């Protein structure tokens, strides 16, 4: 299809208007814009300033949104762009400066020469605002108790006067600095540095024999990452050499807590739990690509890495009454070497056929030394047999072959085969092999109807399943772990799109997956899922657009177990269902000055767990969630460069979870719980801001 440039079109219209004489008035071209002209130089941007209000406090609603507190907040953000005639450019963008999700990004450079980047972002992760605890010092490494403790049971503890709220959650603060340099022809250098700090609290639990306490463990973590690379591209060659590093440091290596229970403790009034240890990862990556011919291309990648963890050990126990032997080492001396290699080849023998092949190897060689450690159970008992750490290693080889064929008319065919070999050490299964065959078809059944179909079949087989000799007490020999067990998987996926007319289009999709663990007597036996949905989009007019979608999914899994260390004597079944319906509409009116939008979402999910032991027992209650969301927005252009924006967000969330419903701190005699209840809220968020463009 041949197209005319805007300048040629303007010239033609001008010539026609000249031949029409004085009877036709000359058009006003002062507001005409050339869409294909070069970018305008200079400075431009937009700034948003306003206020908002949240009606209710909710950790669940504020998770990752920063809207967890009720009351007002400031809306502040915007973007500035500069482009000079000499190729110098700069960009500055800021968003949510008045919230805990604030971010700032800046970029400066010269086109084709260099680019420098700077970014800062915060992200809150709210876990709960309904937790209660009698422990003091939450957020630190030592938890103590007020007067009145310890006690024999939670019912005998003075919880009415000592419980206090504790916020569970953390915040990430991330600083990014990066630069890229085109130092000479064909060469590009890049370096990126990230410094991330994570502070807050997280759920933890500690126990003395059969007595357990939920604890607020501190989060005081720093992660530093570095990426540096040099890339070369010339003619048929492309190559990159890169170095990646990640260093993790934890400001708190342990959590010490006072035991709130009196019974079952032998000369120990406190316990200690290890937190995430300091560790490092370093990797060198080399990639290369070569265009053998216009129709054949080859590429390869090699990555060599090393993970280390050498944080000092904590004491095996704080119980001085136990005669615990000395630890064999002062630290783990953990080291695991990784190797990732891949080779890919793609070719197009004809205009209709393209073939792709790849070979990939992933290795993890665990060099951590093994040692025998004293086995201490809940700070009360010393095991007779020491425990020895096992250096698990594996190698994985994957072979893939696929082809895409563009047939006559609109027919598109694709097919492929994959072969995956996994070899493990210190595991119940030494080797598993999985073969996968898949095919995909796409066709235009009619001018306005398209159909896509995908089929896949996979079989995984092991070279035999044994019991791990290092586990004490030994596992049931009939047990099969789902990631190592023999499995057959089938998958069917269908998608159809229909263009009813130029303004209305409809789509339908369905997916079915079936997993059968055919040789598993104890463990996961089967898993099946079905998903189905549809969507509709319509342009009701030039000013009004509508969209509608619905999606449903059903997941069912079955497992078998043995209470008597023998043949299976009970079965369990999980059934999960999720349904989502959404509606959206946008409308422009008042000559384009007013833009309106609305989005509605309806979500329902439920989960059922049933256990059959051969004797009558009531099923577990149904766990479920309900989410209703309505978002309304409006933008009114007061002037060419000034707009007023407003929005309203309504969200209702209601969760039912039998594992939390009614479980208060003293509900279970030997469990000092947080007493968290499933989140339930109804929140209204209002926003009003002024947008200035320049």
XYZ file of C-alpha atoms in Angstrom:
694
model
C 0.000 0.000 0.000
C 1.419 3.420 -0.986
C 1.048 6.317 1.432
C 1.552 10.029 0.912
C 3.603 12.158 3.255
C 1.832 14.971 5.162
C 3.923 17.601 3.338
C 2.934 16.253 -0.087
C -0.705 16.172 1.004
C -0.530 19.799 2.189
C 1.019 20.827 -1.113
C -1.684 19.104 -3.106
C -4.464 20.710 -1.071
C -2.807 24.101 -1.564
C -2.707 23.643 -5.321
C -6.367 22.647 -5.429
C -7.370 25.685 -3.372
C -5.485 27.978 -5.764
C -7.337 26.639 -8.796
C -10.661 27.187 -7.082
C -10.276 30.969 -7.379
C -11.672 33.468 -4.912
C -14.901 31.508 -4.453
C -13.244 29.286 -1.808
C -11.782 30.765 1.361
C -8.183 29.831 2.145
C -7.896 27.336 5.038
C -6.403 28.398 8.354
C -3.210 26.349 8.714
C -1.918 27.999 11.883
C -2.934 25.042 14.079
C -1.850 22.297 11.684
C 0.897 19.949 12.943
C 3.286 17.743 11.023
C 3.167 14.284 12.610
C 6.268 12.993 10.763
C 8.491 16.031 11.303
C 11.629 15.738 13.527
C 11.213 15.959 17.294
C 10.887 19.466 18.601
C 13.840 20.674 20.604
C 13.607 22.505 23.888
C 11.909 21.781 27.189
C 8.463 20.304 27.730
C 6.641 18.481 30.461
C 3.744 18.287 32.854
C 3.299 18.736 36.600
C 0.506 17.316 38.783
C -0.328 18.873 42.155
C -3.348 18.057 44.294
C -4.790 16.347 47.329
C -6.407 13.006 48.104
C -8.240 11.307 50.931
C -8.486 7.692 52.152
C -11.586 6.826 54.183
C -10.333 3.792 56.127
C -7.072 2.349 57.391
C -6.233 -1.075 55.988
C -2.910 -2.877 55.626
C -4.345 -5.141 52.934
C -5.560 -2.219 50.804
C -2.286 -0.364 51.376
C -0.097 -3.324 50.423
C 2.124 -2.037 47.582
C -0.173 1.014 47.102
C 0.935 3.206 50.020
C -2.712 3.941 50.887
C -2.750 2.060 54.181
C -3.590 5.031 56.464
C -6.863 6.927 56.573
C -6.847 10.697 56.089
C -5.483 13.098 53.535
C -2.395 12.813 51.370
C -0.576 15.010 48.865
C -0.604 14.362 45.137
C 2.672 15.457 43.586
C 4.411 14.271 40.457
C 5.222 15.072 36.891
C 7.725 14.736 34.081
C 10.135 17.096 32.335
C 11.825 16.447 29.001
C 14.657 18.373 27.322
C 16.103 17.858 23.840
C 18.833 20.097 22.497
C 19.760 20.690 18.904
C 23.193 19.213 19.558
C 21.698 15.864 20.687
C 21.910 16.599 24.400
C 18.827 15.274 26.214
C 17.485 14.992 29.717
C 14.423 13.479 31.369
C 13.085 13.782 34.892
C 10.008 11.906 36.129
C 8.474 11.741 39.590
C 5.326 9.995 40.847
C 3.459 9.499 44.139
C 5.771 11.868 46.010
C 3.164 12.217 48.752
C 2.887 8.450 49.341
C 5.128 5.609 50.479
C 5.235 4.397 46.866
C 7.149 7.482 45.726
C 9.609 7.197 42.875
C 12.019 9.477 41.049
C 13.911 8.817 37.817
C 16.384 11.065 35.994
C 18.282 10.615 32.753
C 20.936 12.749 31.070
C 22.928 12.086 27.946
C 23.876 12.845 24.395
C 22.376 10.805 21.587
C 24.805 8.216 20.288
C 27.468 9.099 22.886
C 26.506 8.496 26.521
C 23.591 8.141 28.950
C 23.576 8.545 32.734
C 20.680 7.342 34.905
C 19.594 7.926 38.489
C 16.538 6.435 40.171
C 15.008 6.197 43.599
C 11.895 4.277 44.653
C 10.091 3.143 47.780
C 7.699 0.216 48.021
C 5.732 -0.749 51.145
C 4.733 -4.340 51.822
C 1.971 -4.384 54.446
C 1.285 -7.796 55.968
C -1.186 -7.112 58.757
C -2.543 -4.400 61.037
C -4.623 -6.690 63.274
C -1.778 -8.579 65.008
C -1.506 -8.374 68.804
C 1.377 -9.525 71.014
C 2.509 -9.219 74.632
C 6.183 -9.231 73.602
C 8.224 -6.063 74.081
C 10.991 -4.865 71.783
C 9.236 -5.696 68.497
C 11.391 -4.701 65.542
C 14.593 -5.550 67.415
C 16.615 -8.703 67.921
C 15.500 -9.382 71.515
C 11.871 -9.895 72.606
C 11.066 -9.732 76.296
C 7.834 -10.071 78.285
C 6.153 -7.855 80.885
C 5.251 -8.975 84.406
C 2.869 -11.899 84.841
C 4.777 -14.283 82.569
C 5.449 -17.167 82.206
C 2.260 -19.192 82.588
C 1.177 -22.775 81.960
C -1.297 -21.943 79.178
C -2.355 -18.937 77.154
C -5.551 -18.777 79.184
C -3.508 -18.225 82.350
C -1.445 -15.422 80.837
C -2.320 -11.776 81.619
C -3.134 -11.039 77.987
C -5.990 -8.638 78.739
C -3.526 -6.101 80.147
C -0.383 -6.860 78.129
C -1.511 -7.286 74.524
C -0.452 -4.466 72.213
C -0.802 -3.993 68.447
C 2.192 -4.737 66.248
C 2.413 -3.781 62.585
C 3.733 -6.539 60.366
C 5.294 -5.384 57.147
C 8.354 -3.843 55.583
C 9.446 -1.107 53.222
C 11.971 -1.272 50.412
C 14.079 1.776 49.545
C 15.916 1.381 46.270
C 18.624 3.592 44.750
C 19.727 2.973 41.153
C 22.710 4.556 39.403
C 23.721 3.628 35.879
C 25.539 4.792 32.776
C 26.193 3.671 29.223
C 28.952 4.905 26.921
C 29.519 4.513 23.205
C 33.283 4.989 23.502
C 34.236 4.080 19.959
C 32.678 2.648 16.879
C 31.038 -0.752 17.464
C 31.646 -0.734 21.253
C 29.196 0.064 24.076
C 29.929 0.002 27.806
C 27.294 -0.182 30.533
C 27.352 -0.155 34.327
C 24.411 -0.293 36.757
C 24.538 -0.194 40.554
C 21.598 -0.834 42.873
C 21.482 -0.287 46.633
C 18.363 -1.645 48.325
C 17.438 -1.346 52.005
C 14.556 -3.325 53.532
C 13.312 -2.456 57.030
C 10.362 -3.626 59.105
C 9.044 -6.806 60.674
C 7.962 -10.239 59.465
C 6.044 -13.214 60.852
C 8.104 -15.785 62.725
C 7.376 -18.581 65.189
C 9.372 -20.336 67.884
C 8.562 -23.328 70.055
C 9.578 -25.228 73.169
C 8.388 -28.796 72.671
C 4.595 -28.496 72.112
C 4.298 -24.810 73.058
C 4.542 -22.271 70.237
C 4.621 -18.483 70.043
C 4.139 -16.253 67.014
C 6.874 -13.619 66.918
C 7.562 -10.357 65.104
C 11.065 -10.844 63.699
C 13.109 -7.819 62.620
C 13.812 -7.029 58.975
C 17.063 -5.079 58.615
C 18.536 -6.089 55.265
C 20.764 -4.470 52.643
C 21.350 -5.808 49.130
C 23.938 -4.292 46.775
C 23.985 -5.283 43.110
C 26.418 -4.477 40.316
C 26.104 -5.092 36.579
C 28.941 -4.103 34.239
C 29.209 -5.052 30.574
C 31.024 -4.346 27.332
C 29.221 -5.036 24.040
C 30.520 -5.269 20.480
C 28.416 -5.188 17.317
C 29.804 -5.053 13.793
C 28.549 -6.686 10.642
C 27.359 -10.224 11.375
C 28.916 -10.292 14.860
C 27.418 -9.311 18.218
C 29.111 -10.108 21.536
C 28.857 -9.079 25.186
C 31.018 -9.711 28.224
C 29.382 -8.904 31.582
C 30.000 -9.177 35.309
C 27.155 -9.446 37.840
C 27.429 -9.309 41.606
C 24.912 -9.418 44.454
C 25.906 -8.925 48.103
C 23.314 -9.442 50.864
C 23.845 -8.231 54.429
C 21.495 -8.717 57.381
C 21.789 -6.276 60.269
C 20.133 -8.824 62.591
C 21.562 -12.328 62.563
C 19.162 -13.783 65.138
C 16.003 -13.319 67.181
C 16.019 -14.070 70.906
C 12.658 -14.396 72.646
C 11.600 -15.041 76.209
C 9.590 -18.213 76.715
C 6.016 -17.265 77.824
C 5.222 -20.857 78.904
C 6.258 -22.557 82.134
C 5.608 -26.220 81.421
C 7.861 -28.410 79.323
C 10.992 -26.283 79.784
C 14.190 -27.642 81.294
C 16.428 -24.825 82.596
C 15.820 -22.559 79.622
C 13.923 -19.306 79.821
C 14.589 -18.068 76.282
C 15.158 -19.335 72.779
C 17.081 -18.164 69.746
C 16.277 -18.391 66.038
C 18.656 -17.679 63.169
C 17.632 -15.102 60.574
C 18.730 -14.920 56.942
C 22.555 -15.134 56.794
C 24.880 -12.835 54.859
C 25.680 -14.209 51.400
C 27.157 -13.241 48.036
C 26.765 -14.166 44.381
C 29.224 -13.362 41.595
C 28.847 -14.249 37.918
C 30.635 -13.683 34.605
C 28.482 -13.882 31.469
C 29.643 -14.034 27.853
C 27.258 -13.993 24.888
C 27.883 -14.056 21.168
C 25.728 -14.029 18.063
C 26.696 -14.528 14.420
C 24.627 -14.142 11.273
C 25.899 -17.010 9.154
C 23.724 -15.885 6.260
C 20.634 -13.702 5.852
C 18.574 -16.791 6.669
C 20.706 -18.499 9.328
C 21.751 -17.126 12.734
C 23.608 -18.742 15.630
C 24.077 -17.536 19.190
C 25.600 -18.831 22.407
C 25.817 -17.847 26.056
C 28.088 -18.979 28.889
C 27.629 -17.892 32.513
C 29.936 -18.962 35.349
C 28.900 -18.079 38.898
C 29.686 -18.702 42.539
C 27.422 -18.431 45.609
C 29.005 -18.202 49.048
C 27.634 -18.092 52.605
C 30.025 -17.965 55.535
C 28.129 -16.243 58.357
C 29.206 -17.339 61.879
C 27.099 -20.035 63.504
C 24.857 -19.355 66.465
C 25.054 -21.612 69.511
C 23.204 -24.915 69.100
C 21.044 -24.051 72.115
C 20.657 -21.509 74.919
C 19.769 -24.289 77.347
C 22.749 -24.681 79.678
C 21.273 -27.876 81.155
C 21.952 -29.770 77.925
C 25.445 -31.242 77.500
C 25.763 -30.300 73.833
C 29.042 -31.138 72.080
C 30.949 -28.321 70.428
C 30.018 -27.463 66.863
C 32.402 -29.036 64.322
C 32.833 -25.732 62.466
C 32.539 -22.025 63.244
C 30.513 -21.430 60.056
C 29.045 -23.270 57.101
C 31.790 -22.381 54.600
C 29.027 -22.659 52.049
C 29.958 -22.548 48.375
C 27.998 -23.524 45.273
C 29.379 -23.060 41.756
C 27.003 -22.551 38.840
C 27.446 -23.029 35.117
C 24.849 -22.078 32.523
C 25.535 -22.748 28.829
C 23.166 -22.412 25.889
C 23.551 -22.638 22.122
C 20.778 -21.570 19.739
C 20.380 -21.847 15.991
C 17.595 -20.378 13.871
C 17.157 -20.801 10.133
C 14.604 -19.883 7.492
C 15.037 -22.415 4.648
C 12.088 -20.876 2.795
C 9.960 -17.788 3.117
C 7.252 -19.883 4.757
C 9.348 -22.048 7.095
C 11.482 -21.117 10.113
C 13.291 -23.669 12.294
C 14.727 -23.102 15.787
C 16.941 -25.391 17.853
C 18.638 -24.933 21.212
C 20.714 -26.856 23.733
C 20.979 -25.674 27.324
C 22.917 -26.947 30.341
C 22.492 -25.707 33.907
C 24.805 -26.951 36.635
C 24.900 -26.368 40.378
C 27.953 -27.903 42.022
C 27.606 -27.630 45.797
C 31.104 -27.559 47.309
C 29.909 -27.005 50.873
C 31.755 -29.414 53.197
C 29.673 -31.930 55.141
C 29.948 -32.179 58.909
C 28.104 -33.903 61.757
C 26.209 -31.484 64.003
C 24.523 -32.127 67.368
C 20.748 -32.561 66.973
C 18.904 -30.347 69.473
C 15.090 -30.397 69.468
C 13.242 -27.265 70.677
C 16.012 -26.452 73.199
C 14.886 -29.433 75.317
C 16.337 -32.671 73.936
C 19.687 -33.729 72.526
C 19.387 -36.360 69.848
C 21.465 -39.537 70.008
C 22.420 -39.428 66.315
C 24.085 -36.222 64.995
C 22.739 -34.662 61.815
C 24.914 -34.191 58.734
C 24.311 -31.420 56.196
C 23.937 -32.630 52.623
C 25.486 -30.735 49.678
C 22.734 -31.087 47.071
C 23.885 -30.652 43.448
C 22.251 -31.069 40.062
C 22.773 -30.826 36.323
C 19.968 -30.122 33.869
C 20.184 -30.569 30.093
C 17.393 -29.283 27.849
C 17.048 -29.843 24.116
C 14.470 -27.933 22.096
C 13.502 -28.177 18.428
C 10.680 -26.167 16.892
C 9.384 -25.032 13.540
C 6.949 -22.359 12.358
C 5.242 -22.756 8.993
C 3.099 -20.174 7.237
C 0.773 -22.195 5.067
C -1.579 -21.206 2.286
C -3.974 -18.402 3.035
C -4.059 -17.494 6.699
C -2.963 -20.906 7.989
C -0.105 -20.844 10.516
C 1.368 -24.033 11.938
C 3.990 -24.567 14.617
C 5.292 -27.715 16.266
C 8.133 -28.680 18.509
C 9.743 -31.217 20.797
C 11.584 -30.748 24.088
C 13.708 -33.167 26.069
C 14.729 -32.397 29.654
C 17.229 -34.477 31.641
C 17.761 -33.729 35.348
C 20.503 -35.463 37.337
C 20.602 -34.947 41.129
C 22.832 -35.915 44.032
C 21.733 -36.791 47.572
C 18.106 -37.117 46.415
C 15.575 -39.933 46.283
C 15.763 -39.930 42.480
C 19.128 -39.755 40.736
C 17.772 -38.896 37.302
C 14.500 -37.850 35.654
C 13.787 -37.473 31.954
C 10.882 -35.486 30.562
C 9.765 -35.422 26.924
C 7.323 -32.849 25.589
C 5.575 -32.648 22.231
C 3.514 -29.582 21.300
C 1.700 -28.197 18.289
C 0.013 -24.869 17.589
C -2.418 -23.911 14.839
C -3.722 -20.532 13.805
C -6.210 -19.861 11.029
C -8.615 -17.239 9.746
C -11.771 -19.338 9.402
C -13.648 -16.443 7.859
C -12.725 -12.875 7.078
C -13.819 -11.838 10.569
C -13.188 -15.041 12.563
C -9.779 -16.307 13.713
C -8.966 -19.461 15.661
C -5.890 -20.523 17.640
C -5.314 -24.010 19.055
C -2.410 -25.410 21.079
C -1.867 -29.014 22.178
C 0.906 -30.377 24.389
C 1.774 -33.745 25.880
C 4.613 -34.381 28.346
C 5.885 -37.469 30.134
C 8.411 -37.499 32.968
C 10.049 -40.737 34.068
C 12.703 -41.478 36.682
C 15.389 -44.149 36.786
C 13.979 -45.428 40.072
C 12.824 -43.951 43.363
C 14.652 -44.744 46.596
C 14.480 -43.568 50.189
C 17.059 -41.013 51.284
C 19.469 -42.697 53.681
C 20.360 -39.460 55.456
C 16.789 -38.744 56.677
C 16.058 -39.808 60.272
C 13.480 -41.164 60.866
C 13.316 -42.598 57.344
C 10.573 -41.652 54.910
C 7.776 -43.987 53.916
C 9.175 -45.926 50.911
C 5.849 -45.403 49.113
C 6.210 -41.614 49.240
C 6.845 -39.807 45.940
C 7.831 -36.122 45.888
C 5.873 -34.329 43.172
C 8.937 -32.712 41.538
C 10.680 -36.088 41.140
C 7.757 -38.469 40.631
C 6.697 -39.959 37.307
C 4.121 -37.693 35.706
C 2.017 -37.422 32.552
C 0.799 -33.959 31.559
C -1.687 -32.969 28.850
C -2.604 -29.433 27.851
C -5.167 -27.945 25.479
C -5.578 -24.222 24.807
C -8.100 -22.568 22.461
C -8.549 -18.904 21.502
C -11.020 -17.399 19.046
C -11.510 -13.754 18.008
C -14.521 -12.465 16.101
C -14.874 -9.046 14.519
C -18.638 -8.555 14.583
C -18.267 -5.324 12.630
C -15.817 -2.446 12.365
C -16.735 -1.300 15.871
C -17.261 -4.496 17.852
C -14.899 -7.417 18.489
C -15.375 -10.465 20.703
C -12.881 -13.023 21.987
C -13.165 -16.405 23.711
C -10.520 -18.579 25.373
C -10.367 -21.924 27.147
C -7.449 -23.781 28.743
C -7.322 -27.302 30.153
C -4.403 -28.988 31.922
C -4.249 -32.455 33.458
C -1.408 -33.889 35.581
C -1.388 -37.576 36.486
C 1.224 -38.933 38.921
C 0.526 -42.457 37.858
C 3.094 -44.263 40.063
C 2.573 -42.256 43.269
C 0.905 -44.207 46.081
C 1.611 -41.561 48.716
C 2.025 -37.918 47.807
C 0.423 -35.806 45.107
C -1.703 -38.094 42.936
C -3.326 -35.786 40.387
C -3.877 -32.155 39.492
C -6.329 -30.654 37.027
C -7.236 -27.111 36.046
C -9.746 -25.571 33.659
C -9.828 -21.888 32.703
C -12.340 -20.162 30.455
C -13.190 -16.598 29.562
C -14.330 -14.037 27.084
C -13.833 -10.378 26.274
C -15.645 -7.744 24.263
C -14.534 -4.330 23.031
C -16.762 -1.879 21.225
C -16.478 1.630 19.848
C -20.014 2.869 20.415
C -19.079 6.154 18.760
C -15.997 8.234 18.065
C -16.277 9.526 21.614
C -17.296 6.389 23.520
C -15.455 3.097 23.921
C -16.524 0.088 25.981
C -14.773 -3.072 27.155
C -16.068 -6.131 28.999
C -14.299 -9.292 30.142
C -14.953 -12.378 32.238
C -12.572 -15.110 33.355
C -13.038 -18.246 35.441
C -10.647 -20.920 36.670
C -11.136 -24.237 38.480
C -8.198 -26.090 40.076
C -8.416 -29.505 41.699
C -5.656 -31.631 43.228
C -5.662 -34.922 45.126
C -3.107 -36.452 47.450
C -2.774 -39.617 49.518
C -1.057 -40.227 52.839
C -0.407 -42.825 55.504
C -0.806 -42.343 59.252
C 0.707 -45.737 60.075
C 3.872 -45.612 57.920
C 2.481 -48.115 55.453
C -0.138 -48.283 52.733
C -2.223 -45.131 52.092
C -5.040 -44.811 54.609
C -6.282 -41.269 53.975
C -6.828 -38.994 50.998
C -7.129 -35.237 50.694
C -8.582 -33.061 47.978
C -8.197 -29.351 47.279
C -10.678 -27.505 45.086
C -10.098 -23.853 44.213
C -12.263 -21.579 42.072
C -11.697 -17.998 40.907
C -14.143 -15.847 38.909
C -13.452 -12.327 37.623
C -15.809 -10.015 35.713
C -14.765 -6.552 34.572
C -16.344 -3.630 32.761
C -14.828 -0.406 31.516
C -15.991 2.604 29.526
C -14.387 5.840 28.365
C -16.168 8.860 26.928
C -15.086 12.243 25.565
C -17.492 15.179 25.447
C -17.714 18.994 25.395
C -15.717 19.187 22.218
C -12.896 17.062 23.616
C -12.471 19.142 26.765
C -13.895 16.531 29.135
C -12.669 12.912 29.323
C -14.591 10.444 31.488
C -13.708 6.887 32.472
C -15.139 4.104 34.589
C -13.834 0.635 35.515
C -15.703 -1.975 37.543
C -14.264 -5.284 38.754
C -16.067 -8.163 40.462
C -13.909 -11.004 41.854
C -14.902 -14.086 43.814
C -12.750 -17.013 44.930
C -13.248 -19.981 47.228
C -11.192 -22.927 48.384
C -12.442 -26.247 49.776
C -10.328 -28.880 51.519
C -11.735 -32.329 52.243
C -9.967 -35.214 53.996
C -11.211 -38.818 53.919
C -9.781 -41.048 56.662
C -12.397 -43.773 56.368
C -14.316 -42.440 59.349
C -16.876 -39.676 59.307
C -15.409 -36.220 59.861
C -16.891 -32.860 58.900
C -15.067 -31.081 56.053
C -13.045 -27.982 56.636
C -15.050 -24.766 56.247
C -14.853 -23.041 52.885
C -12.246 -20.296 52.636
C -13.064 -17.491 50.262
C -12.538 -13.894 49.254
C -14.762 -11.271 47.666
C -13.420 -8.151 45.979
C -15.524 -5.388 44.420
C -13.812 -2.378 42.880
C -15.133 0.741 41.163
C -12.857 3.403 39.674
C -14.197 6.636 38.194
C -12.027 9.305 36.582
C -12.520 12.666 34.886
C -10.177 15.161 33.211
C -11.390 18.623 32.221
C -9.198 20.899 30.097
C -9.500 24.401 31.586
C -7.024 25.847 29.106
C -4.811 24.449 26.384
C -2.109 23.659 28.960
C -4.077 23.381 32.213
C -6.353 20.488 33.169
C -8.274 19.498 36.253
C -8.222 15.768 37.065
C -10.301 13.917 39.597
C -10.893 10.290 40.510
C -12.886 8.128 42.888
C -11.876 4.610 43.901
C -14.205 2.346 45.854
C -13.020 -1.074 46.967
C -14.608 -3.665 49.219
C -12.695 -6.750 50.333
C -14.052 -9.571 52.491
C -12.050 -12.691 53.320
C -13.129 -15.813 55.186
C -10.334 -18.101 56.370
C -11.022 -20.856 58.888
C -7.322 -20.892 59.807
C -7.657 -17.334 61.211
C -11.348 -16.727 61.895
C -11.879 -16.540 65.637
C -8.323 -17.650 66.490
C -7.364 -15.063 69.119
C -4.125 -14.972 71.138
C -5.575 -17.226 73.870
C -7.861 -19.449 71.760
C -5.385 -22.360 71.605
C -3.914 -23.240 75.051
C -0.402 -24.018 73.752
C -0.274 -21.376 70.972
C 0.367 -17.728 71.761
C -0.991 -16.397 68.459
C -1.063 -12.948 66.921
C -4.855 -13.180 66.781
C -4.859 -11.898 63.200
C -8.240 -11.947 61.513
C -8.825 -12.214 57.762
C -8.742 -8.742 56.190
C -12.073 -7.026 55.657
C -12.425 -3.430 54.541
C -14.467 -0.920 52.598
C -12.288 1.954 51.384
C -13.100 5.114 49.434
C -10.264 7.096 47.862
C -10.777 10.578 46.417
C -8.229 12.456 44.306
C -8.292 15.990 42.889
C -5.299 17.515 41.107
C -4.287 20.257 38.715
C -2.136 19.346 35.724
C 0.011 21.994 34.073
C 1.689 21.309 30.732
C 4.541 23.373 29.332
